[in-house]
Coordinates of C-alpha atoms in Angstrom, one line a residue:
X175 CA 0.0 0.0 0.0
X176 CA 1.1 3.3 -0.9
X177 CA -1.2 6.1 1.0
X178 CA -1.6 9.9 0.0
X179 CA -3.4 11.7 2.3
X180 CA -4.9 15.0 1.9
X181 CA -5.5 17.1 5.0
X182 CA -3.0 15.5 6.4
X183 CA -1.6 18.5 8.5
X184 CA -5.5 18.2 10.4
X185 CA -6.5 16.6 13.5
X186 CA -7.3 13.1 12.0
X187 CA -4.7 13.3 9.0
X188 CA -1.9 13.8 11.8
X189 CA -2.7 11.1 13.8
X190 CA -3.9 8.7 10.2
X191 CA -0.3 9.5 9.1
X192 CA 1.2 7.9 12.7
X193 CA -0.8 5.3 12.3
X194 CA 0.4 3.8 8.6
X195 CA 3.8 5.0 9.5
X196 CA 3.7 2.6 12.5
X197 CA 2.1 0.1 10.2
X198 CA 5.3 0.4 7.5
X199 CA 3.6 2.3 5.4
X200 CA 4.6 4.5 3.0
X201 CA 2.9 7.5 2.8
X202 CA 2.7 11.0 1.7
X203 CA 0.7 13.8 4.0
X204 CA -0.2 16.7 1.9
X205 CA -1.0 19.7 3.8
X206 CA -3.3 23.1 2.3
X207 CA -1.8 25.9 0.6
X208 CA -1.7 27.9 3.5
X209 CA 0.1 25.1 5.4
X210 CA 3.2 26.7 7.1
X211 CA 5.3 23.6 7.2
X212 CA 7.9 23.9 4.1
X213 CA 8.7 20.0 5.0
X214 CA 4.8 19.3 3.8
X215 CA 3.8 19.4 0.2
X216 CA 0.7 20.8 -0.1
X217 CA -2.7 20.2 -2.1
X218 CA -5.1 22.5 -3.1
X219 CA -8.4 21.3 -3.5
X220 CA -9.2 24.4 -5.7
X221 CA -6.6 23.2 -8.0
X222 CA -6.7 20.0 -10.1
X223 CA -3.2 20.6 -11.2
X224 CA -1.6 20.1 -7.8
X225 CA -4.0 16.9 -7.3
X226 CA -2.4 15.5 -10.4
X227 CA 0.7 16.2 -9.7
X228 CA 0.8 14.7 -6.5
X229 CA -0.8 11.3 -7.9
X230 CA 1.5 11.5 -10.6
X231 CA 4.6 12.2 -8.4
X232 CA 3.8 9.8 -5.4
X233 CA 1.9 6.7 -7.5
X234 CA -0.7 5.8 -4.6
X235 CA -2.6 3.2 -4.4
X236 CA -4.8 4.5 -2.0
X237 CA -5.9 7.9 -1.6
X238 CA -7.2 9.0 1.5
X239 CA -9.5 12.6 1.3
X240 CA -9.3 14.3 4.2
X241 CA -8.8 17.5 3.3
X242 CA -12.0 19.6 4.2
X243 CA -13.6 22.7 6.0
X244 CA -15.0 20.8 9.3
X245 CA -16.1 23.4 11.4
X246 CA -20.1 23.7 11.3
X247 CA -20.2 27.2 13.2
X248 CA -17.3 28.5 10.2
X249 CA -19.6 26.4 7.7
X250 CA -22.7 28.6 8.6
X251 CA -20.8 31.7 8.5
X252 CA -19.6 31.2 5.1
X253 CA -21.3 28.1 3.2
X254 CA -20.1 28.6 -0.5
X255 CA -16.6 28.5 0.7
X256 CA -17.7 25.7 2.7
X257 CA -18.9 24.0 -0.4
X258 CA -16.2 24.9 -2.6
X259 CA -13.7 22.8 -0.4
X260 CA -16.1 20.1 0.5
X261 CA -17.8 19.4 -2.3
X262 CA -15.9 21.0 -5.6
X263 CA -12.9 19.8 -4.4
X264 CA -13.7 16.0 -3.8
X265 CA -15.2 16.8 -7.4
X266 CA -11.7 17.7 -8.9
X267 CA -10.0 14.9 -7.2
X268 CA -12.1 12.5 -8.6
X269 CA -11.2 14.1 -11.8
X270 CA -8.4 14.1 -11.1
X271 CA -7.9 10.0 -10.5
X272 CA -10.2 9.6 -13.3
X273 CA -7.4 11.5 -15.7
X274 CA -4.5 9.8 -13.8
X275 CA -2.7 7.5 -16.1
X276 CA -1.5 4.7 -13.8
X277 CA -3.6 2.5 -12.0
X278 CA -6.4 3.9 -10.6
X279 CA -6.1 3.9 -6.5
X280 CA -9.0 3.4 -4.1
X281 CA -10.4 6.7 -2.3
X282 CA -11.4 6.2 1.3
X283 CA -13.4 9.4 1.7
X284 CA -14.2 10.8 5.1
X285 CA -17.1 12.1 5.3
X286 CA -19.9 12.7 8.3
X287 CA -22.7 11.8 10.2
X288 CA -24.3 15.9 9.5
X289 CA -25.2 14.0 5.9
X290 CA -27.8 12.4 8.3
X291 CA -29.4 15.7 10.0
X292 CA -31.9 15.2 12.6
X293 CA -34.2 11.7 13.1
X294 CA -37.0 10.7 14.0
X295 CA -36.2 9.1 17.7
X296 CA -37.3 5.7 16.0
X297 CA -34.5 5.5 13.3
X298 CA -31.8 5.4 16.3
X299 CA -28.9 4.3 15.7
X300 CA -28.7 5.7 12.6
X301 CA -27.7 3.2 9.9
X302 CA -26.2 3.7 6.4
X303 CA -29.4 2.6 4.2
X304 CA -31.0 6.2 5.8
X305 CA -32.1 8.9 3.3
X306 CA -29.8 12.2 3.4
X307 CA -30.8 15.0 5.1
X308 CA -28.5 17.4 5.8
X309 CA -29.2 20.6 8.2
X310 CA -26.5 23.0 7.4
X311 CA -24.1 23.6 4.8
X312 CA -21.0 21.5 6.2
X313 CA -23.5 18.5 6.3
X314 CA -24.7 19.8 2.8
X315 CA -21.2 20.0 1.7
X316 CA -20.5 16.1 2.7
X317 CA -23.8 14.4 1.3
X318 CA -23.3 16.6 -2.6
X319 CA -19.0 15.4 -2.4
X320 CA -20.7 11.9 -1.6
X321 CA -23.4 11.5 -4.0
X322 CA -20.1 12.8 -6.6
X323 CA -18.2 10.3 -5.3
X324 CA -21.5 7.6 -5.7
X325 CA -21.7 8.6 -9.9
X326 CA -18.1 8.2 -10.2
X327 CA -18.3 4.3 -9.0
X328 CA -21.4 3.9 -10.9
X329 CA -20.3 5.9 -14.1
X330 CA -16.5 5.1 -14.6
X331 CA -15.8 2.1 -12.1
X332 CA -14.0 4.4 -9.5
X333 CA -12.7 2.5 -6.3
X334 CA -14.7 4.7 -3.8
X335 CA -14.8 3.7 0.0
X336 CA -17.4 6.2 2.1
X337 CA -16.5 6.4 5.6
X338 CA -19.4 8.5 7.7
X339 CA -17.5 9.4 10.7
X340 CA -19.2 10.4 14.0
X341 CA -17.9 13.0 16.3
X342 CA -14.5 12.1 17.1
X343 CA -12.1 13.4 19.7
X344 CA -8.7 13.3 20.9
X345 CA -5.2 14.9 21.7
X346 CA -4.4 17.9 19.5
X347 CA -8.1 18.8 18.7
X348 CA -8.4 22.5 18.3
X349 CA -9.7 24.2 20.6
X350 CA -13.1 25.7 18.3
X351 CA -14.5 22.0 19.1
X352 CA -16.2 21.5 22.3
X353 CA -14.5 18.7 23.9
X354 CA -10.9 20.7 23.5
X355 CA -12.7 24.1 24.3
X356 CA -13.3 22.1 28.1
X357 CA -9.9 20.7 28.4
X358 CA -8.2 24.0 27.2
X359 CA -10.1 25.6 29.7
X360 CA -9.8 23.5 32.6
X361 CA -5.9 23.2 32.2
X362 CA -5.9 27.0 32.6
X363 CA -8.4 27.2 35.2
X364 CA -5.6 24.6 37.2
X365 CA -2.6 27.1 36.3
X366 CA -3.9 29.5 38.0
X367 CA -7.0 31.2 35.7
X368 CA -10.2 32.2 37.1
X369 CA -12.3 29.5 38.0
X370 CA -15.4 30.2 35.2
X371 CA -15.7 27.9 32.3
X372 CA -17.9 28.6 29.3
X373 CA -20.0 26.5 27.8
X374 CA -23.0 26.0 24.9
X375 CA -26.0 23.6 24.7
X376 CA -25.0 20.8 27.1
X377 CA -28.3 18.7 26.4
X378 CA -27.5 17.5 23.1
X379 CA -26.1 14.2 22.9
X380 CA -23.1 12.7 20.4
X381 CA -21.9 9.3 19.7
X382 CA -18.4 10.4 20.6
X383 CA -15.1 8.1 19.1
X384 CA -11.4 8.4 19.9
X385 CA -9.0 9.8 17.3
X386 CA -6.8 6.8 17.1
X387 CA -9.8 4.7 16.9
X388 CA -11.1 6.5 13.6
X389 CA -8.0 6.5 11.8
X390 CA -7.6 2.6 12.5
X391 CA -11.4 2.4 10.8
X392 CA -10.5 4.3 7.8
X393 CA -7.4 2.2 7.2
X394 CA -9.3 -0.9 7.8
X395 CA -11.5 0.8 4.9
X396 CA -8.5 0.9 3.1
X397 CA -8.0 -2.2 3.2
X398 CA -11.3 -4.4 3.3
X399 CA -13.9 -2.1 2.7
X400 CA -16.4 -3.4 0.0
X401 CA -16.1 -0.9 -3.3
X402 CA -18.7 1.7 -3.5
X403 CA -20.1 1.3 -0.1
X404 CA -20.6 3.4 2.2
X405 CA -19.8 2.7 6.6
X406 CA -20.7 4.4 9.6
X407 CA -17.6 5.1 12.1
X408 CA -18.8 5.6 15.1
X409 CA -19.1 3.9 18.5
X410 CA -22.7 3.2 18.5
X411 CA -23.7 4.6 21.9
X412 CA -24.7 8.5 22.8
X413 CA -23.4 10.2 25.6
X414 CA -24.4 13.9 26.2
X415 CA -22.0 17.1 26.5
X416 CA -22.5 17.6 30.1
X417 CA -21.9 14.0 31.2
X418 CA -18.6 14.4 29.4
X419 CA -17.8 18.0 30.7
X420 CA -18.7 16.2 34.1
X421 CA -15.8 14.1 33.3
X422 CA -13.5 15.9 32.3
X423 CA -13.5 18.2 36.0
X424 CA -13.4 15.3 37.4
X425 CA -9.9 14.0 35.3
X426 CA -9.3 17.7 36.6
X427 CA -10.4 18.1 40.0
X428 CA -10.7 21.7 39.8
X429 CA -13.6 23.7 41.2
X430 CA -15.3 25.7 38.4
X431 CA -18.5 27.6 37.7
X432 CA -20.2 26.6 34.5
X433 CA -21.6 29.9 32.8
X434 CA -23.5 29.0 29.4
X435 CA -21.9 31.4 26.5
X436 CA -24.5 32.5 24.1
X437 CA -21.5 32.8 21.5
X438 CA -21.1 29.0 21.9
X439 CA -24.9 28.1 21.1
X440 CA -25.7 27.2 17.9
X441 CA -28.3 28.1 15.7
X442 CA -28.8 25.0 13.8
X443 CA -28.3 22.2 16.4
X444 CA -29.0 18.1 16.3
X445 CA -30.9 17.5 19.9
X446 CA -29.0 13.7 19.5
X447 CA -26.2 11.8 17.2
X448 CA -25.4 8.2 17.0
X449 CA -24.6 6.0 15.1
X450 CA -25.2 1.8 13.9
X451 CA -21.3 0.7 13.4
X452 CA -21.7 -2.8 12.7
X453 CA -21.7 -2.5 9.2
X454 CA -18.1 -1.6 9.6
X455 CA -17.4 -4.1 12.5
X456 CA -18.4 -7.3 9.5
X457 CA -16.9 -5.9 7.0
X458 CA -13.6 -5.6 8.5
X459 CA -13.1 -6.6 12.0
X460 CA -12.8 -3.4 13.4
X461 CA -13.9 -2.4 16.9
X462 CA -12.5 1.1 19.1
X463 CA -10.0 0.3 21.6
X464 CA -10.3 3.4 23.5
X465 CA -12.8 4.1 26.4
X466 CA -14.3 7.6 26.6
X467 CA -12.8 8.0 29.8
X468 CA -9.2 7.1 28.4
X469 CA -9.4 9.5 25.5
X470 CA -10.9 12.5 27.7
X471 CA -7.8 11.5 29.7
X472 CA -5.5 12.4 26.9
X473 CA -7.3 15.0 25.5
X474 CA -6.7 16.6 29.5
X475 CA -3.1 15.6 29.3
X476 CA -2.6 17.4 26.1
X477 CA -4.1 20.2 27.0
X478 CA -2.2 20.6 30.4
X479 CA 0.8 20.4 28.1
X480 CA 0.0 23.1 25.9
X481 CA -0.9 25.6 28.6
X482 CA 2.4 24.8 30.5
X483 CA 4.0 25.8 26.6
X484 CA 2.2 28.9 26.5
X485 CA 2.9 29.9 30.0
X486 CA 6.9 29.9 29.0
X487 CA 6.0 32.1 25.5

């Protein structure tokens, strides 16, 4: 196997490229344009010409799309820059496998449980044979790259794997997601900061999957995933924000005040999120190795780090 990965200078690409580098591997991790790291080549998923060069230079076999805009509130904010990522650019690197002149690799694409929207509380946990309906324009973005991806397998035969991921944590997360919002803030609230941490809509409830676990799925995707299929990664069980925030002060043990932030409340918000993973589990043998607790753990550690950095800069 020879893996390309775009996004790869995000939260899941960093921790996907560990993870097949550990596995002997060999891999490329393309970065965006605006990546600063001169040691990571880059991909612009506004240009076809630097998604065929980097097939044509590298000669993967598999392709792994990460590269994405992933933040719902920045999604809402501006949605046809949002699309133009999400969905134009998984467009032009179809193309651009389609116009590549060795062997054609397999595209694991990630994309996400938004595609789904909001259920009916009969239809949990959501399972891959549900009907798209996307409730904002990241979601929006996902399910149009995805039905792209669908007429390229159908049309011209492309090697398309579609991995639905669920919300996913972990160490290095930034900080605009919830779960690293709480541990950012708790780590400075135990160096010393005032003890008020701010929150958004606690009551809604997420099926919530480590990192490390998510990157093992899409490589066991990679690997055994059935051709033009689509698989939920996800844990399968919902767990709501404030029993994880209650978690995470207690990996703490600070004392805090919770003060709800209007700014963190979002306009367009799922009440619950879970998903059915054992279409994933058959196909490939996969199952998450890490508990909740253990990766809210991490994510604490690594948060505790990064304050201690900033309190030497």
């Amino acid at each position: 196997m020879r893996a390309l990965v775009t996004g790869a200078s995000g939260f899941v690409g960093r921790h996907l490229l560990d993870a097949l580098r550990r596995d002997g591997i060999e891999t490329l991790g393309c970065g965006g344009p605006n990546d600063a790291d001169p040691d990571t080549p880059s991909i612009d998923v506004n240009d076809l010409d630097s998604m065929q060069s980097a097939l044509a230079t590298f000669r993967p076999t598999i392709v792994f799309h990460l590269a994405a805009q992933s933040f719902v509130p920045d999604a809402l904010q501006r949605p046809a820059e949002t699309y133009e990522a999400n969905a134009m650019g998984t467009a032009r690197l179809a193309q651009a496998v389609r116009q590549y002149s060795g062997p054609a690799p397999r595209i694991v694409f990630a994309s996400s449980a938004e595609v789904y929207g909001a259920r009916d509380p009969a239809e949990y946990p959501l399972r891959e044979s549900l009907d798209l309906r996307p409730r904002n324009p990241y979601g929006a973005s996902k399910a149009a790259a995805e039905m792209f991806l669908a007429s390229e397998a159908r049309s011209f035969g492309a090697d398309v794997v579609i991995a639905r991921a669920f919300n996913h944590i972990g160490p290095g997360q930034r900080e605009h997601f919830a779960i690293a919002s709480f541990a950012a803030q708790l780590a400075r609230i135990a160096a010393g900061a005032p003890p008020q941490l701010f929150v958004g809509n606690l009551e809604v409830a997420r099926d919530f999957l480590d990192v490390r676990d998510v990157a093992a799925a899409y490589i066991a995707l990679a690997r055994k995933g059935e051709q033009g299929e689509v698989y939920n990664v996800c844990s399968g069980a919902a767990v709501t924000i404030r029993d994880v925030l209650r978690e995470l002060i207690g990996i703490a043990r600070v004392p805090v005040e919770v003060r709800e932030d209007a700014v963190r409340v979002r306009a367009v918000e799922i009440p619950v999120s879970v998903g059915n993973p054992e279409k994933l589990r058959a196909r490939t043998g996969w199952a998450p190795r890490m508990t909740l607790m253990q990766s809210l753990r991490d994510v604490y550690a690594a948060a505790r780090e990064r304050v201690a950095v900033e309190a030497l800069s």
